[in-house]
mmCIF file of C-alpha atoms in Angstrom:
data_model
loop_
_atom_site.group_PDB
_atom_site.id
_atom_site.type_symbol
_atom_site.label_atom_id
_atom_site.label_comp_id
_atom_site.label_asym_id
_atom_site.label_seq_id
_atom_site.Cartn_x
_atom_site.Cartn_y
_atom_site.Cartn_z
ATOM 1 C CA MET A 1 106.707 122.409 98.228
ATOM 2 C CA VAL A 2 103.713 124.564 97.301
ATOM 3 C CA VAL A 3 103.677 125.722 93.691
ATOM 4 C CA ASP A 4 101.630 128.501 92.149
ATOM 5 C CA MET A 5 98.528 127.466 90.263
ATOM 6 C CA SER A 6 98.811 127.230 86.499
ATOM 7 C CA PRO A 7 96.379 128.842 83.998
ATOM 8 C CA ASP A 8 96.736 125.629 81.971
ATOM 9 C CA ASP A 9 94.772 123.761 84.660
ATOM 10 C CA LEU A 10 91.861 126.204 84.707
ATOM 11 C CA ILE A 11 88.370 125.998 83.316
ATOM 12 C CA GLY A 12 86.625 129.341 82.675
ATOM 13 C CA GLU A 13 87.593 132.943 83.394
ATOM 14 C CA HIS A 14 89.702 133.522 86.464
ATOM 15 C CA ARG A 15 91.035 136.116 88.843
ATOM 16 C CA GLU A 16 94.440 136.065 90.528
ATOM 17 C CA VAL A 17 94.845 136.225 94.307
ATOM 18 C CA LEU A 18 98.023 136.167 96.376
ATOM 19 C CA LEU A 19 97.463 133.991 99.455
ATOM 20 C CA LYS A 20 99.739 134.106 102.474
ATOM 21 C CA TYR A 21 99.508 131.038 104.707
ATOM 22 C CA HIS A 22 100.165 130.815 108.446
ATOM 23 C CA ASP A 23 103.667 129.383 107.924
ATOM 24 C CA GLY A 24 104.720 132.382 105.835
ATOM 25 C CA THR A 25 104.374 130.629 102.469
ATOM 26 C CA VAL A 26 103.011 132.859 99.733
ATOM 27 C CA ARG A 27 101.179 131.339 96.765
ATOM 28 C CA GLN A 28 99.444 132.817 93.770
ATOM 29 C CA VAL A 29 96.078 131.137 93.334
ATOM 30 C CA LEU A 30 93.776 131.392 90.349
ATOM 31 C CA VAL A 31 90.079 131.381 91.087
ATOM 32 C CA THR A 32 87.026 130.824 88.892
ATOM 33 C CA ASP A 33 83.311 130.936 89.716
ATOM 34 C CA VAL A 34 82.712 127.332 88.699
ATOM 35 C CA GLU A 35 81.205 125.229 91.503
ATOM 36 C CA THR A 36 81.537 121.453 91.607
ATOM 37 C CA PRO A 37 78.698 120.102 93.745
ATOM 38 C CA MET A 38 79.558 117.429 96.278
ATOM 39 C CA PRO A 39 77.925 114.136 95.199
ATOM 40 C CA ASP A 40 75.267 112.541 97.431
ATOM 41 C CA GLY A 41 76.332 109.802 99.822
ATOM 42 C CA ARG A 42 80.066 110.477 99.558
ATOM 43 C CA LEU A 43 82.588 111.377 102.231
ATOM 44 C CA ILE A 44 85.863 113.125 101.491
ATOM 45 C CA VAL A 45 88.472 111.693 103.842
ATOM 46 C CA SER A 46 92.046 112.787 104.425
ATOM 47 C CA ARG A 47 94.687 112.466 107.085
ATOM 48 C CA THR A 48 97.649 114.666 107.854
ATOM 49 C CA ASP A 49 100.691 114.512 110.101
ATOM 50 C CA PRO A 50 100.809 116.878 113.105
ATOM 51 C CA GLN A 51 102.242 119.615 110.840
ATOM 52 C CA GLY A 52 99.241 119.445 108.484
ATOM 53 C CA LEU A 53 101.017 117.647 105.626
ATOM 54 C CA ILE A 54 98.712 115.228 103.818
ATOM 55 C CA THR A 55 99.482 111.532 104.424
ATOM 56 C CA HIS A 56 96.295 109.875 103.101
ATOM 57 C CA VAL A 57 93.421 110.795 100.795
ATOM 58 C CA ASN A 58 90.485 108.759 99.543
ATOM 59 C CA GLN A 59 89.165 108.652 95.979
ATOM 60 C CA SER A 60 86.433 111.217 96.707
ATOM 61 C CA PHE A 61 89.118 113.656 97.908
ATOM 62 C CA ILE A 62 91.086 113.195 94.683
ATOM 63 C CA GLU A 63 87.992 113.695 92.515
ATOM 64 C CA MET A 64 86.724 116.769 94.343
ATOM 65 C CA ALA A 65 90.106 118.501 94.769
ATOM 66 C CA GLY A 66 91.078 117.728 91.181
ATOM 67 C CA TYR A 67 94.708 116.901 92.009
ATOM 68 C CA PRO A 68 96.346 113.542 91.287
ATOM 69 C CA GLU A 69 97.162 111.606 94.458
ATOM 70 C CA GLU A 70 100.935 111.995 93.982
ATOM 71 C CA GLU A 71 100.587 115.792 94.121
ATOM 72 C CA LEU A 72 98.498 115.606 97.284
ATOM 73 C CA ILE A 73 100.597 113.286 99.443
ATOM 74 C CA GLY A 74 103.172 115.368 101.309
ATOM 75 C CA ALA A 75 101.505 118.676 100.368
ATOM 76 C CA PRO A 76 100.156 120.989 103.097
ATOM 77 C CA HIS A 77 96.407 120.665 103.514
ATOM 78 C CA TYR A 78 96.112 124.434 103.009
ATOM 79 C CA ILE A 79 96.584 124.054 99.235
ATOM 80 C CA LEU A 80 92.776 123.632 99.265
ATOM 81 C CA ARG A 81 92.235 126.966 100.977
ATOM 82 C CA HIS A 82 89.962 129.238 98.977
ATOM 83 C CA PRO A 83 90.658 132.992 99.200
ATOM 84 C CA ASP A 84 86.986 133.590 100.120
ATOM 85 C CA MET A 85 87.571 131.712 103.387
ATOM 86 C CA PRO A 86 88.508 134.147 106.163
ATOM 87 C CA ALA A 87 91.710 133.543 108.135
ATOM 88 C CA ALA A 88 89.601 133.800 111.309
ATOM 89 C CA ALA A 89 87.766 130.562 110.421
ATOM 90 C CA PHE A 90 91.040 128.639 110.192
ATOM 91 C CA LYS A 91 92.328 130.256 113.374
ATOM 92 C CA MET A 92 89.254 128.894 115.182
ATOM 93 C CA LEU A 93 89.933 125.473 113.631
ATOM 94 C CA TRP A 94 93.532 125.368 114.843
ATOM 95 C CA ASP A 95 92.734 126.833 118.271
ATOM 96 C CA THR A 96 90.162 124.036 118.733
ATOM 97 C CA LEU A 97 92.477 121.282 117.503
ATOM 98 C CA LYS A 98 95.333 122.467 119.734
ATOM 99 C CA GLU A 99 93.079 121.731 122.693
ATOM 100 C CA ASN A 100 92.719 118.176 121.292
ATOM 101 C CA LYS A 101 89.060 118.858 120.525
ATOM 102 C CA LYS A 102 86.995 118.122 117.412
ATOM 103 C CA TRP A 103 86.212 121.038 115.068
ATOM 104 C CA HIS A 104 83.460 121.321 112.508
ATOM 105 C CA GLY A 105 82.267 123.992 110.154
ATOM 106 C CA TYR A 106 81.308 124.919 106.610
ATOM 107 C CA VAL A 107 84.253 125.331 104.267
ATOM 108 C CA LYS A 108 84.665 126.566 100.691
ATOM 109 C CA ASN A 109 87.545 124.635 99.157
ATOM 110 C CA LEU A 110 89.657 125.522 96.128
ATOM 111 C CA ARG A 111 90.112 122.978 93.345
ATOM 112 C CA LYS A 112 93.195 122.609 91.201
ATOM 113 C CA ASP A 113 91.161 123.879 88.220
ATOM 114 C CA GLY A 114 90.350 127.130 90.067
ATOM 115 C CA GLY A 115 86.768 126.125 90.828
ATOM 116 C CA TYR A 116 85.355 125.508 94.281
ATOM 117 C CA TYR A 117 83.220 123.119 96.321
ATOM 118 C CA TRP A 118 81.440 123.623 99.627
ATOM 119 C CA VAL A 119 81.606 120.981 102.353
ATOM 120 C CA TYR A 120 80.612 120.452 105.945
ATOM 121 C CA ALA A 121 83.975 119.548 107.439
ATOM 122 C CA THR A 122 84.905 117.851 110.678
ATOM 123 C CA VAL A 123 88.509 117.583 111.828
ATOM 124 C CA ILE A 124 89.587 115.403 114.720
ATOM 125 C CA PRO A 125 93.021 115.004 116.340
ATOM 126 C CA ASN A 126 94.367 111.428 116.152
ATOM 127 C CA ILE A 127 95.511 110.689 119.684
ATOM 128 C CA ARG A 128 97.368 107.389 120.177
ATOM 129 C CA GLY A 129 98.702 106.513 123.620
ATOM 130 C CA GLY A 130 98.271 110.122 124.673
ATOM 131 C CA GLN A 131 100.363 111.379 121.730
ATOM 132 C CA LEU A 132 99.121 113.490 118.824
ATOM 133 C CA MET A 133 99.854 111.504 115.655
ATOM 134 C CA GLY A 134 98.043 113.724 113.159
ATOM 135 C CA TYR A 135 94.563 114.766 112.118
ATOM 136 C CA THR A 136 91.668 113.129 110.284
ATOM 137 C CA SER A 137 89.357 115.326 108.263
ATOM 138 C CA VAL A 138 85.997 114.154 106.931
ATOM 139 C CA ARG A 139 83.889 116.318 104.660
ATOM 140 C CA ARG A 140 80.316 115.736 103.567
ATOM 141 C CA LYS A 141 77.662 117.359 101.412
ATOM 142 C CA PRO A 142 76.352 120.469 103.162
ATOM 143 C CA SER A 143 72.888 121.970 103.303
ATOM 144 C CA ARG A 144 72.542 124.905 100.870
ATOM 145 C CA THR A 145 70.825 126.929 103.591
ATOM 146 C CA LYS A 146 73.874 126.502 105.826
ATOM 147 C CA VAL A 147 76.185 127.362 102.940
ATOM 148 C CA ARG A 148 74.333 130.632 102.340
ATOM 149 C CA GLU A 149 74.575 131.452 106.062
ATOM 150 C CA ALA A 150 78.309 130.663 106.019
ATOM 151 C CA GLU A 151 78.851 132.846 102.931
ATOM 152 C CA GLU A 152 77.205 135.786 104.685
ATOM 153 C CA LEU A 153 79.150 135.240 107.890
ATOM 154 C CA TYR A 154 82.520 134.817 106.155
ATOM 155 C CA ARG A 155 82.029 138.082 104.242
ATOM 156 C CA THR A 156 81.981 139.873 107.608
ATOM 157 C CA LEU A 157 85.194 138.197 108.846
ATOM 158 C CA SER A 158 88.733 138.983 107.831
ATOM 159 C CA MET B 1 87.071 77.707 130.379
ATOM 160 C CA THR B 2 84.330 78.602 127.921
ATOM 161 C CA TYR B 3 84.484 81.972 126.239
ATOM 162 C CA ASN B 4 81.491 83.966 125.017
ATOM 163 C CA PHE B 5 80.944 85.241 121.492
ATOM 164 C CA THR B 6 78.270 87.546 120.112
ATOM 165 C CA VAL B 7 77.441 89.121 116.765
ATOM 166 C CA SER B 8 76.114 92.607 116.055
ATOM 167 C CA PRO B 9 72.309 92.252 115.803
ATOM 168 C CA ASP B 10 72.314 93.764 112.297
ATOM 169 C CA PHE B 11 73.520 90.468 110.814
ATOM 170 C CA ASN B 12 71.613 89.287 107.779
ATOM 171 C CA PRO B 13 68.884 86.845 108.968
ATOM 172 C CA ASN B 14 69.677 84.641 105.948
ATOM 173 C CA HIS B 15 73.048 83.967 107.580
ATOM 174 C CA LEU B 16 71.854 83.218 111.109
ATOM 175 C CA SER B 17 72.763 79.531 110.903
ATOM 176 C CA GLY B 18 76.086 80.563 109.332
ATOM 177 C CA TRP B 19 77.211 82.167 112.596
ATOM 178 C CA PHE B 20 76.569 78.919 114.504
ATOM 179 C CA ILE B 21 78.486 76.982 111.826
ATOM 180 C CA PHE B 22 81.310 79.521 112.096
ATOM 181 C CA ASN B 23 81.402 79.187 115.881
ATOM 182 C CA THR B 24 81.671 75.385 115.639
ATOM 183 C CA TRP B 25 84.500 75.760 113.111
ATOM 184 C CA LEU B 26 86.310 78.334 115.271
ATOM 185 C CA GLN B 27 86.201 76.155 118.393
ATOM 186 C CA LYS B 28 87.831 73.299 116.498
ATOM 187 C CA ALA B 29 90.368 75.613 114.871
ATOM 188 C CA ILE B 30 91.673 77.065 118.139
ATOM 189 C CA GLY B 31 90.874 74.234 120.558
ATOM 190 C CA GLU B 32 88.819 76.353 122.943
ATOM 191 C CA GLY B 33 85.167 76.233 124.013
ATOM 192 C CA ILE B 34 83.161 79.200 122.765
ATOM 193 C CA HIS B 35 79.476 79.866 123.416
ATOM 194 C CA LEU B 36 77.634 81.946 120.798
ATOM 195 C CA GLU B 37 74.810 84.181 121.959
ATOM 196 C CA LEU B 38 72.784 86.220 119.473
ATOM 197 C CA PHE B 39 70.541 89.168 120.307
ATOM 198 C CA ASP B 40 67.427 90.508 118.588
ATOM 199 C CA ASP B 41 68.148 94.109 119.473
ATOM 200 C CA PHE B 42 71.068 96.447 120.122
ATOM 201 C CA ASP B 43 70.013 97.578 123.599
ATOM 202 C CA SER B 44 69.987 94.070 125.106
ATOM 203 C CA GLN B 45 73.364 93.331 123.566
ATOM 204 C CA ARG B 46 74.841 96.606 124.806
ATOM 205 C CA ARG B 47 73.718 95.855 128.349
ATOM 206 C CA ALA B 48 75.440 92.455 128.160
ATOM 207 C CA ILE B 49 78.597 94.069 126.722
ATOM 208 C CA ALA B 50 78.576 96.696 129.486
ATOM 209 C CA ASP B 51 78.430 93.774 131.909
ATOM 210 C CA ASN B 52 81.652 92.371 130.353
ATOM 211 C CA GLN B 53 79.929 89.143 129.305
ATOM 212 C CA PHE B 54 81.750 88.702 125.977
ATOM 213 C CA ASP B 55 85.244 87.771 124.840
ATOM 214 C CA LEU B 56 84.749 87.808 121.092
ATOM 215 C CA ILE B 57 82.443 90.228 119.245
ATOM 216 C CA TYR B 58 81.640 90.716 115.580
ATOM 217 C CA ALA B 59 80.968 94.407 116.064
ATOM 218 C CA ASN B 60 79.394 97.107 113.962
ATOM 219 C CA PRO B 61 81.565 100.235 113.509
ATOM 220 C CA TYR B 62 79.527 102.164 116.045
ATOM 221 C CA ASP B 63 80.035 99.670 118.879
ATOM 222 C CA ALA B 64 83.668 99.009 117.917
ATOM 223 C CA SER B 65 84.544 102.421 119.320
ATOM 224 C CA LEU B 66 83.349 101.608 122.831
ATOM 225 C CA LEU B 67 84.827 98.098 122.747
ATOM 226 C CA VAL B 68 88.311 99.210 121.658
ATOM 227 C CA ARG B 69 88.654 102.467 123.571
ATOM 228 C CA GLU B 70 86.848 101.554 126.780
ATOM 229 C CA LYS B 71 86.774 97.767 127.045
ATOM 230 C CA GLY B 72 90.275 96.837 125.885
ATOM 231 C CA PHE B 73 89.199 94.838 122.827
ATOM 232 C CA LEU B 74 91.635 94.441 119.914
ATOM 233 C CA PRO B 75 90.849 93.916 116.230
ATOM 234 C CA LEU B 76 91.347 90.599 114.456
ATOM 235 C CA VAL B 77 89.789 90.690 111.004
ATOM 236 C CA SER B 78 87.092 92.240 108.835
ATOM 237 C CA PRO B 79 85.175 90.591 106.002
ATOM 238 C CA GLN B 80 87.007 90.987 102.705
ATOM 239 C CA ASN B 81 85.678 93.658 100.307
ATOM 240 C CA LYS B 82 82.617 94.313 102.430
ATOM 241 C CA SER B 83 82.250 97.876 103.623
ATOM 242 C CA ASP B 84 79.125 99.027 105.443
ATOM 243 C CA GLU B 85 76.987 101.159 103.185
ATOM 244 C CA ALA B 86 73.477 102.486 103.690
ATOM 245 C CA ILE B 87 70.520 103.089 101.384
ATOM 246 C CA ILE B 88 67.611 105.480 101.732
ATOM 247 C CA ALA B 89 64.794 103.883 99.753
ATOM 248 C CA VAL B 90 61.329 105.058 98.760
ATOM 249 C CA ARG B 91 58.273 103.328 97.312
ATOM 250 C CA ALA B 92 58.716 102.709 93.571
ATOM 251 C CA ASP B 93 55.991 105.216 92.657
ATOM 252 C CA CYS B 94 57.255 107.957 95.001
ATOM 253 C CA PRO B 95 57.540 111.356 93.261
ATOM 254 C CA ALA B 96 60.887 112.086 94.973
ATOM 255 C CA HIS B 97 63.908 111.326 92.770
ATOM 256 C CA VAL B 98 66.673 113.126 94.648
ATOM 257 C CA VAL B 99 67.198 113.840 98.330
ATOM 258 C CA GLU B 100 66.399 117.524 97.767
ATOM 259 C CA ASP B 101 62.828 116.489 96.830
ATOM 260 C CA LEU B 102 62.178 115.415 100.437
ATOM 261 C CA LYS B 103 60.397 117.857 102.747
ATOM 262 C CA PRO B 104 60.086 118.497 106.514
ATOM 263 C CA GLY B 105 57.603 116.193 108.209
ATOM 264 C CA LEU B 106 59.188 113.246 106.381
ATOM 265 C CA ARG B 107 58.111 109.909 107.866
ATOM 266 C CA ILE B 108 61.140 107.634 108.278
ATOM 267 C CA SER B 109 61.047 103.910 108.932
ATOM 268 C CA SER B 110 64.249 102.407 110.316
ATOM 269 C CA THR B 111 65.607 99.666 112.539
ATOM 270 C CA ASP B 112 67.701 100.481 115.616
ATOM 271 C CA ASP B 113 70.926 99.840 113.649
ATOM 272 C CA PRO B 114 73.066 102.758 114.879
ATOM 273 C CA ASP B 115 75.562 103.125 112.037
ATOM 274 C CA VAL B 116 72.937 102.805 109.294
ATOM 275 C CA ASN B 117 70.752 105.386 111.010
ATOM 276 C CA MET B 118 73.690 107.746 111.380
ATOM 277 C CA MET B 119 74.772 107.387 107.727
ATOM 278 C CA CYS B 120 71.206 107.880 106.474
ATOM 279 C CA MET B 121 70.584 110.956 108.631
ATOM 280 C CA ILE B 122 73.832 112.412 107.207
ATOM 281 C CA MET B 123 72.497 111.807 103.701
ATOM 282 C CA LEU B 124 69.387 113.847 104.616
ATOM 283 C CA GLU B 125 71.418 116.860 105.801
ATOM 284 C CA PRO B 126 71.756 118.504 102.353
ATOM 285 C CA CYS B 127 67.979 119.072 102.295
ATOM 286 C CA ASP B 128 67.931 120.486 105.858
ATOM 287 C CA LEU B 129 66.253 117.421 107.318
ATOM 288 C CA SER B 130 67.206 116.250 110.788
ATOM 289 C CA ALA B 131 65.725 114.513 113.819
ATOM 290 C CA GLU B 132 63.993 117.817 114.663
ATOM 291 C CA ASN B 133 61.817 118.055 111.540
ATOM 292 C CA THR B 134 61.268 114.375 110.642
ATOM 293 C CA VAL B 135 59.238 111.607 112.257
ATOM 294 C CA LEU B 136 61.177 108.425 112.995
ATOM 295 C CA HIS B 137 59.430 105.101 113.441
ATOM 296 C CA ARG B 138 61.597 102.242 114.679
ATOM 297 C CA SER B 139 60.897 98.688 113.503
ATOM 298 C CA ASP B 140 62.477 95.395 114.511
ATOM 299 C CA THR B 141 63.679 94.261 111.077
ATOM 300 C CA TYR B 142 64.480 95.584 107.632
ATOM 301 C CA VAL B 143 61.645 93.500 106.160
ATOM 302 C CA ILE B 144 59.200 95.445 108.346
ATOM 303 C CA VAL B 145 60.839 98.711 107.196
ATOM 304 C CA ALA B 146 60.203 97.611 103.594
ATOM 305 C CA LYS B 147 56.583 96.722 104.398
ATOM 306 C CA ASN B 148 56.047 100.120 106.028
ATOM 307 C CA LEU B 149 57.191 101.753 102.795
ATOM 308 C CA ILE B 150 55.097 99.545 100.529
ATOM 309 C CA GLN B 151 51.975 100.093 102.654
ATOM 310 C CA GLY B 152 52.495 103.861 102.615
ATOM 311 C CA ASP B 153 53.086 104.076 106.372
ATOM 312 C CA ALA B 154 56.486 105.723 105.788
ATOM 313 C CA ASP B 155 57.946 108.035 103.117
ATOM 314 C CA VAL B 156 61.506 106.722 103.255
ATOM 315 C CA GLY B 157 63.204 103.671 104.741
ATOM 316 C CA PHE B 158 66.760 103.327 106.045
ATOM 317 C CA PHE B 159 68.537 100.103 105.026
ATOM 318 C CA LEU B 160 71.921 98.457 105.328
ATOM 319 C CA GLU B 161 72.881 98.065 101.644
ATOM 320 C CA GLU B 162 73.685 94.386 102.047
ATOM 321 C CA THR B 163 70.296 93.685 103.587
ATOM 322 C CA TYR B 164 68.443 95.747 100.989
ATOM 323 C CA SER B 165 70.061 93.814 98.152
ATOM 324 C CA GLU B 166 68.988 90.530 99.755
ATOM 325 C CA LEU B 167 65.306 91.481 100.133
ATOM 326 C CA SER B 168 63.091 89.288 97.957
ATOM 327 C CA ASN B 169 62.608 90.336 94.328
ATOM 328 C CA MET B 170 58.910 90.868 95.014
ATOM 329 C CA ILE B 171 59.645 93.366 97.799
ATOM 330 C CA ARG B 172 62.470 95.130 95.967
ATOM 331 C CA SER B 173 60.373 95.568 92.822
ATOM 332 C CA GLN B 174 58.032 97.784 94.871
ATOM 333 C CA LEU B 175 60.867 99.956 96.195
ATOM 334 C CA ARG B 176 63.497 102.271 94.732
ATOM 335 C CA PRO B 177 66.833 103.421 96.216
ATOM 336 C CA LEU B 178 66.845 107.226 96.452
ATOM 337 C CA VAL B 179 70.435 107.617 97.583
ATOM 338 C CA GLN B 180 73.202 105.223 98.564
ATOM 339 C CA SER B 181 76.320 105.922 100.603
ATOM 340 C CA GLN B 182 79.770 105.358 99.116
ATOM 341 C CA ILE B 183 81.871 105.668 102.227
ATOM 342 C CA GLN B 184 84.049 102.578 101.619
ATOM 343 C CA VAL B 185 86.058 102.790 104.838
ATOM 344 C CA ILE B 186 83.535 101.742 107.472
ATOM 345 C CA ASN B 187 83.068 98.060 108.158
ATOM 346 C CA HIS B 188 82.229 95.478 110.786
ATOM 347 C CA VAL B 189 85.205 94.036 112.624
ATOM 348 C CA LEU B 190 85.799 90.893 114.678
ATOM 349 C CA LEU B 191 87.206 92.014 118.023
ATOM 350 C CA VAL B 192 88.841 89.931 120.723
ATOM 351 C CA GLY B 193 88.460 90.867 124.395
ATOM 352 C CA PRO B 194 90.947 90.872 127.283
ATOM 353 C CA ARG B 195 90.208 87.307 128.530
ATOM 354 C CA LEU B 196 90.814 85.798 125.083
ATOM 355 C CA ILE B 197 93.589 88.085 123.919
ATOM 356 C CA HIS B 198 96.254 85.379 124.394
ATOM 357 C CA MET B 199 94.603 83.535 121.464
ATOM 358 C CA ARG B 200 94.681 86.553 119.143
ATOM 359 C CA GLU B 201 97.531 85.319 116.958
ATOM 360 C CA THR B 202 96.197 81.735 116.788
ATOM 361 C CA MET B 203 92.733 82.966 115.839
ATOM 362 C CA GLY B 204 94.117 85.445 113.327
ATOM 363 C CA ASN B 205 96.164 82.715 111.606
ATOM 364 C CA ALA B 206 93.200 80.319 111.518
ATOM 365 C CA LEU B 207 90.852 82.954 110.096
ATOM 366 C CA MET B 208 93.294 84.138 107.446
ATOM 367 C CA THR B 209 93.827 80.589 106.148
ATOM 368 C CA MET B 210 90.125 79.656 106.031
ATOM 369 C CA THR B 211 89.953 80.102 102.276
ATOM 370 C CA GLN B 212 92.722 77.525 101.828
ATOM 371 C CA GLU B 213 90.687 74.643 103.227
ATOM 372 C CA GLU B 214 87.457 73.225 101.864
ATOM 373 C CA LYS B 215 85.597 73.281 105.175
ATOM 374 C CA GLY B 216 86.674 76.858 105.861
ATOM 375 C CA GLN B 217 85.425 77.968 102.480
ATOM 376 C CA GLY B 218 82.035 76.399 103.150
ATOM 377 C CA VAL B 219 81.831 78.210 106.496
ATOM 378 C CA LEU B 220 82.633 81.534 104.830
ATOM 379 C CA GLU B 221 79.942 80.912 102.221
ATOM 380 C CA SER B 222 77.393 80.301 104.960
ATOM 381 C CA LEU B 223 78.276 83.776 106.305
ATOM 382 C CA GLY B 224 78.114 85.371 102.858
ATOM 383 C CA PHE B 225 81.815 86.326 103.036
ATOM 384 C CA SER B 226 84.541 85.713 100.457
ATOM 385 C CA GLY B 227 87.262 85.745 103.122
ATOM 386 C CA TRP B 228 88.750 87.894 105.865
ATOM 387 C CA GLU B 229 91.329 90.647 105.817
ATOM 388 C CA THR B 230 93.636 91.452 108.712
ATOM 389 C CA VAL B 231 92.799 94.614 110.613
ATOM 390 C CA SER B 232 95.553 96.449 112.472
ATOM 391 C CA GLU B 233 94.985 98.448 115.625
ATOM 392 C CA GLU B 234 95.686 101.609 113.628
ATOM 393 C CA ASP B 235 93.082 100.607 110.997
ATOM 394 C CA THR B 236 90.507 100.345 113.759
ATOM 395 C CA GLU B 237 91.611 103.551 115.473
ATOM 396 C CA PHE B 238 91.271 105.335 112.118
ATOM 397 C CA MET B 239 87.752 103.972 111.628
ATOM 398 C CA ILE B 240 86.811 105.022 115.167
ATOM 399 C CA ASP B 241 88.151 108.545 114.541
ATOM 400 C CA LEU B 242 86.142 108.628 111.343
ATOM 401 C CA MET B 243 82.951 107.508 113.092
ATOM 402 C CA ASP B 244 83.617 110.191 115.690
ATOM 403 C CA THR B 245 83.681 112.875 112.975
ATOM 404 C CA LEU B 246 80.265 111.736 111.761
ATOM 405 C CA GLU B 247 78.519 112.005 115.103
ATOM 406 C CA ASP B 248 77.731 115.695 114.813
#
């Protein structure tokens, strides 16, 4: 189940945004302008089932997303979606994955505390014996130049 | 029948004799003849692997992908609590203190260790450095990489963390780690090939009980390992998927 974000979890001033996800779920998210930089040398790793529900996260994921592990396991991966990310970017992601191909791109993620962090993300379908078993996503520290380019591009997309 | 065993060429030179001791122990433990062949470089070993010359391989994460997905190898064990991490080091008096201090034209000294090179190039991405705007000089060993740094012939050096930490105190005192990976889920794995697969369970049992016998413990010490942990096929598939995500 996806719950609305709570002002009690926030740090700093926030704005409210109503996000509608591809499965019809609607969630009120609270967003601040506080950025948490991705630490050097780390990888954020997660796995989902074929429906996009989280089955595994590493410690870096927990620290950067700001959720305890028990809230992450079983939750849809889209709880990290930041309202500044255009739906078109995620459509490209899913169109690529449905063809059993690897996708990569620059992503602004939403933390539980309303802040955000930029990553260079790669998502790969986990194919075992010809069957799709889920997805692995690995995120790493992005170049600031690429982040600025992505910010400009995403502002032009819906 | 004698089977053939090889070890990823990035093994720590301090443990070279340890691999021969391990091979002797393994032959006795499973009652089969095994010939150990070590290589100085990755290319020669890859040619031999492509030629299907080996039945047992202690593989780096990069090569594990090819061996499992294209050569029918299956995982046995990985060293306990020993993930593969990489270090980008500079000379101790280098003005750079964070990766963002590095500039295009950077002179890199590295070995031909594929997973270390990949991890280190990823750690350079945040400052917009890539193969296109850096100069890479390949050396045969990590000691030569260290010497290149100390002599000012390179700005940064790429190291396997384990090897860096085992450089002599005199060498390390002249260097400084700039950034270190904390990936935690990438490691070397002992893989068994199709001709030896019938011994997988026997070998797995012998390896997992090494710590319970005095001789086995001594062999592990000579390799610098505290023990082995079982690796499932899914564990290896996951690591291969992860390596795949890092390739671009």
